[in-house]
Amino acid sequence: SQWANSHWRYEEDRFAPKTARHTCRWLETNYKTEHFYLHVDFFDPHEPWDPPEYFVAKYADPSYRGIPMIQPNYGLASVFSEQEIQNMKAHYKAEVEMVSKSVGSVIRKMKETGIYDDSLIIFTTDHGIYIGEHNRTGKTNLSFERDPRGTWPFYEEVTRIPLALKMPGQQHKGKRVKATVQPVDILPTILELAGIDPKANLPGKSVLPDRELRDHPGIKYGREQGLNPFHGKSLMPLIEGNEEHWHRKYAFSAHETLLSDPDAMLFWTTITGEKFTLALGGSPEHMPEMYHIKEDPKQETNVYEKNRDIAAEMAKELFQFLKSIGTDKEKIQALKTRLK
């Protein structure tokens, strides 16, 4: 972002405030529209974490005299001093606060225009990031020659993300749901609230250019078959307190491709349940990583050896899911070799 806009001077010049400002203008123009869908992507708190210094000063050690840590290295955290890591965390927290303020300005505009009460608002993000945890900074390993561990497992710092819904009419206000859900559950929820059956065949098909098909086979499916079936499930049973109708036991987190070099290195896939996480991948000699996230939230003690039966059940659910969505057999088999 600094390459594209390297002369920021005021808070209003940053991307998040700019995005909020354009969003508020759109709301001022369109708030009388009876029905609309507005998607706002702040693309923050993405690095570089360089909000105005008055945000950083709230979290940083005032005695720090080093280089401002605005960028993770996507590699070993041990290349940084403890003071540098703490300064990096301060910059990240400051960026989060600035983004939160910008999100708040959009919500305030919805209230000013009188549409807040009747609106459905969904707040989420795509992933978290490591800032020193597990001796990593960044979200994935881009420094293979300097980090002999190879590809990185997906730990809670990356996979556990916020999801908040403000329902029309403030229904179920203050309700907290502990069940396991995934981002793919958002679209069916929106459809159900809009009075559209998420299980019905939808008429829409992709109109993107053919060149997009090379990298995104899902677009080809959408063009040929329409938008269904969804892998997600409507969250309404959970929202309405009918948790007995919710059957998602595990969440799966992975790269868009399972393969790097199956004979040498695999990208990791993490299975998250109510009590345990299980990560499969890495090199052939890498053991699975399993953690009791209730007792060990920082995921520091691998308990795979003591819980092989539970791990086998979790892996079985993953393999069945991959098969159900048409994953290549060799990819599934390569991942099975990591379940020792």
Coordinates of N, CA and C in Angstrom, one line a residue, residues 44-145:
D44 N -8.0 -4.5 5.8 CA -7.2 -4.1 7.0 C -7.8 -4.9 8.2
P45 N -7.0 -5.2 9.2 CA -5.6 -4.7 9.5 C -4.5 -5.4 8.8
H46 N -4.3 -5.2 7.5 CA -3.3 -5.8 6.7 C -2.0 -5.0 6.9
E47 N -0.8 -5.7 6.8 CA 0.4 -4.9 6.9 C 0.6 -4.1 5.6
P48 N 1.3 -3.0 5.6 CA 2.1 -2.5 6.7 C 1.2 -1.9 7.7
W49 N 1.5 -2.1 9.0 CA 0.8 -1.6 10.1 C 1.3 -0.2 10.5
D50 N 0.9 0.8 9.8 CA 1.4 2.2 9.9 C 0.3 3.2 10.1
P51 N -0.6 3.0 11.1 CA -1.6 4.1 11.4 C -0.9 5.3 12.0
P52 N -1.6 6.4 12.2 CA -1.0 7.5 12.9 C -0.4 7.2 14.2
E53 N 0.7 7.9 14.5 CA 1.5 7.5 15.7 C 0.7 7.6 17.0
Y54 N -0.4 8.4 17.0 CA -1.1 8.6 18.3 C -1.9 7.3 18.6
F55 N -2.2 6.4 17.6 CA -2.7 5.1 17.9 C -1.6 4.2 18.4
V56 N -0.5 4.2 17.8 CA 0.6 3.3 18.2 C 1.1 3.6 19.6
A57 N 1.1 4.9 20.0 CA 1.6 5.3 21.3 C 0.8 4.7 22.5
K58 N -0.4 4.3 22.2 CA -1.3 3.7 23.3 C -0.8 2.3 23.7
Y59 N 0.0 1.7 22.8 CA 0.4 0.3 23.0 C 1.9 0.0 23.0
A60 N 2.6 1.0 22.5 CA 4.1 0.7 22.4 C 4.8 1.2 23.6
D61 N 6.0 0.5 23.9 CA 6.9 0.9 24.9 C 7.5 2.2 24.6
P62 N 7.3 3.3 25.4 CA 7.8 4.6 25.0 C 9.4 4.7 25.0
S63 N 10.0 3.7 25.6 CA 11.5 3.7 25.6 C 12.1 3.0 24.4
Y64 N 11.2 2.4 23.6 CA 11.7 1.7 22.4 C 12.3 2.7 21.4
R65 N 13.5 2.4 20.9 CA 14.3 3.3 20.0 C 14.7 2.6 18.7
G66 N 14.1 1.4 18.5 CA 14.5 0.7 17.3 C 13.6 1.1 16.1
I67 N 13.8 0.3 15.0 CA 13.0 0.6 13.8 C 11.5 0.3 14.0
P68 N 10.6 1.1 13.6 CA 9.2 0.8 13.7 C 8.9 -0.5 13.0
M69 N 8.3 -1.5 13.8 CA 8.0 -2.8 13.2 C 6.6 -2.8 12.6
I70 N 6.6 -2.4 11.3 CA 5.3 -2.3 10.6 C 5.0 -3.5 9.7
Q71 N 6.0 -4.4 9.6 CA 5.9 -5.5 8.6 C 6.5 -6.8 9.1
P72 N 5.7 -7.9 9.1 CA 6.2 -9.2 9.5 C 7.1 -9.7 8.3
N73 N 8.0 -10.7 8.6 CA 8.9 -11.2 7.6 C 8.4 -12.5 6.9
Y74 N 7.2 -13.0 7.4 CA 6.7 -14.2 6.9 C 7.7 -15.3 7.0
G75 N 8.3 -15.4 8.2 CA 9.3 -16.4 8.4 C 9.5 -16.5 9.9
L76 N 10.8 -16.9 10.3 CA 11.1 -17.1 11.7 C 11.0 -15.8 12.5
A77 N 10.3 -15.9 13.6 CA 10.2 -14.7 14.5 C 11.5 -14.5 15.3
S78 N 12.3 -15.5 15.4 CA 13.5 -15.4 16.2 C 14.6 -14.5 15.6
V79 N 14.3 -14.0 14.3 CA 15.2 -13.0 13.8 C 15.0 -11.6 14.4
F80 N 13.9 -11.5 15.1 CA 13.6 -10.2 15.8 C 13.9 -10.3 17.3
S81 N 14.3 -9.2 17.9 CA 14.4 -9.2 19.3 C 13.0 -9.2 20.0
E82 N 13.0 -9.5 21.3 CA 11.7 -9.4 22.0 C 11.1 -8.0 21.9
Q83 N 12.0 -7.0 22.0 CA 11.5 -5.6 22.0 C 10.9 -5.3 20.6
E84 N 11.5 -5.9 19.5 CA 10.9 -5.6 18.2 C 9.6 -6.3 18.0
I85 N 9.5 -7.5 18.6 CA 8.2 -8.3 18.5 C 7.1 -7.5 19.2
Q86 N 7.4 -7.0 20.4 CA 6.5 -6.2 21.1 C 6.0 -4.9 20.4
N87 N 7.0 -4.3 19.7 CA 6.7 -3.1 18.9 C 5.8 -3.5 17.7
M88 N 6.1 -4.7 17.1 CA 5.2 -5.1 16.0 C 3.8 -5.4 16.5
K89 N 3.6 -5.9 17.7 CA 2.3 -6.1 18.2 C 1.6 -4.8 18.5
A90 N 2.4 -3.8 19.0 CA 1.8 -2.5 19.2 C 1.3 -1.9 17.9
H91 N 2.0 -2.0 16.9 CA 1.6 -1.5 15.6 C 0.3 -2.2 15.1
Y92 N 0.3 -3.5 15.3 CA -0.8 -4.3 14.8 C -2.1 -3.9 15.6
K93 N -2.0 -3.7 16.9 CA -3.1 -3.3 17.8 C -3.6 -1.9 17.3
A94 N -2.6 -1.0 17.0 CA -3.0 0.3 16.6 C -3.7 0.3 15.3
E95 N -3.3 -0.6 14.4 CA -4.0 -0.7 13.1 C -5.4 -1.2 13.3
V96 N -5.6 -2.2 14.2 CA -6.9 -2.7 14.6 C -7.8 -1.6 15.1
E97 N -7.3 -0.8 16.0 CA -8.1 0.3 16.6 C -8.6 1.2 15.5
M98 N -7.6 1.6 14.6 CA -8.0 2.5 13.5 C -9.1 1.9 12.6
V99 N -9.0 0.6 12.3 CA -10.0 0.0 11.5 C -11.3 -0.1 12.2
S100 N -11.3 -0.4 13.5 CA -12.5 -0.5 14.3 C -13.2 0.9 14.3
K101 N -12.4 1.9 14.4 CA -13.0 3.3 14.4 C -13.7 3.5 13.0
S102 N -13.1 3.1 12.0 CA -13.7 3.2 10.6 C -14.9 2.4 10.5
V103 N -14.9 1.2 11.0 CA -16.2 0.4 10.9 C -17.3 1.1 11.7
G104 N -16.9 1.7 12.9 CA -17.9 2.4 13.7 C -18.5 3.5 13.0
S105 N -17.7 4.2 12.1 CA -18.3 5.4 11.4 C -19.3 4.9 10.4
V106 N -19.2 3.7 9.8 CA -20.2 3.2 8.9 C -21.5 2.9 9.7
I107 N -21.3 2.2 10.8 CA -22.5 1.9 11.6 C -23.2 3.2 12.1
R108 N -22.4 4.2 12.5 CA -23.0 5.4 12.9 C -23.8 6.1 11.7
K109 N -23.3 6.0 10.5 CA -24.0 6.5 9.4 C -25.3 5.8 9.1
M110 N -25.3 4.5 9.4 CA -26.5 3.7 9.2 C -27.6 4.1 10.2
K111 N -27.1 4.5 11.4 CA -28.1 4.9 12.4 C -28.6 6.3 12.1
E112 N -27.7 7.2 11.6 CA -28.1 8.6 11.2 C -29.1 8.5 10.1
T113 N -29.0 7.6 9.1 CA -29.9 7.5 8.0 C -31.2 6.8 8.4
G114 N -31.3 6.2 9.5 CA -32.5 5.5 10.0 C -32.6 4.1 9.5
I115 N -31.6 3.4 9.0 CA -31.7 2.1 8.4 C -31.1 1.0 9.3
Y116 N -30.5 1.5 10.4 CA -29.7 0.5 11.2 C -30.6 -0.6 11.8
D117 N -31.8 -0.2 12.4 CA -32.6 -1.2 13.1 C -33.1 -2.3 12.1
D118 N -33.4 -1.9 10.9 CA -34.0 -2.9 10.0 C -32.9 -3.7 9.2
S119 N -31.6 -3.4 9.4 CA -30.5 -4.0 8.6 C -29.9 -5.2 9.2
L120 N -29.5 -6.1 8.4 CA -28.6 -7.2 8.8 C -27.2 -6.8 8.6
I121 N -26.4 -6.9 9.6 CA -25.0 -6.5 9.5 C -24.1 -7.7 9.9
I122 N -23.2 -8.1 9.0 CA -22.3 -9.2 9.3 C -20.9 -8.7 9.3
F123 N -20.2 -9.0 10.3 CA -18.8 -8.6 10.5 C -17.9 -9.8 10.6
T124 N -16.9 -9.9 9.8 CA -16.0 -11.1 9.9 C -14.7 -10.7 9.2
T125 N -13.7 -11.6 9.1 CA -12.5 -11.4 8.4 C -12.1 -12.7 7.8
D126 N -10.9 -12.8 7.1 CA -10.6 -14.0 6.4 C -9.6 -14.8 7.2
H127 N -8.7 -14.2 7.9 CA -7.7 -15.0 8.7 C -7.0 -14.1 9.7
G128 N -6.3 -14.7 10.7 CA -5.5 -14.0 11.6 C -4.1 -14.0 11.2
I129 N -3.1 -13.7 12.1 CA -1.7 -13.7 11.8 C -0.9 -14.0 13.0
Y130 N 0.3 -14.5 12.7 CA 1.3 -14.8 13.8 C 2.2 -13.5 14.0
I131 N 2.3 -13.1 15.3 CA 3.3 -12.1 15.6 C 4.1 -12.6 16.8
G132 N 4.9 -13.6 16.5 CA 5.8 -14.2 17.5 C 5.3 -15.5 18.0
E133 N 4.1 -15.8 17.9 CA 3.5 -17.1 18.4 C 4.1 -18.3 17.5
H134 N 4.5 -19.4 18.2 CA 5.0 -20.5 17.5 C 6.3 -20.2 16.7
N135 N 7.0 -19.1 17.1 CA 8.2 -18.6 16.5 C 8.0 -18.3 15.0
R136 N 6.9 -17.6 14.8 CA 6.5 -17.2 13.4 C 6.0 -15.8 13.4
T137 N 6.2 -15.1 12.3 CA 5.5 -13.8 12.0 C 5.0 -13.9 10.6
G138 N 3.8 -13.4 10.4 CA 3.1 -13.5 9.1 C 2.1 -14.6 9.2
K139 N 1.4 -14.9 8.0 CA 0.4 -15.9 8.0 C 0.8 -17.2 7.4
T140 N 1.9 -17.2 6.6 CA 2.4 -18.4 6.0 C 3.9 -18.2 5.7
N141 N 4.6 -19.3 5.4 CA 6.1 -19.2 5.3 C 6.5 -18.8 3.9
L142 N 7.1 -17.7 3.7 CA 7.6 -17.2 2.4 C 9.2 -17.3 2.4
S143 N 9.8 -17.8 3.5 CA 11.2 -17.8 3.7 C 11.7 -19.3 3.9
F144 N 11.4 -20.1 2.9 CA 11.8 -21.5 3.0 C 13.3 -21.8 3.3
E145 N 14.1 -21.0 2.6 CA 15.5 -21.2 2.7 C 16.0 -20.8 4.1

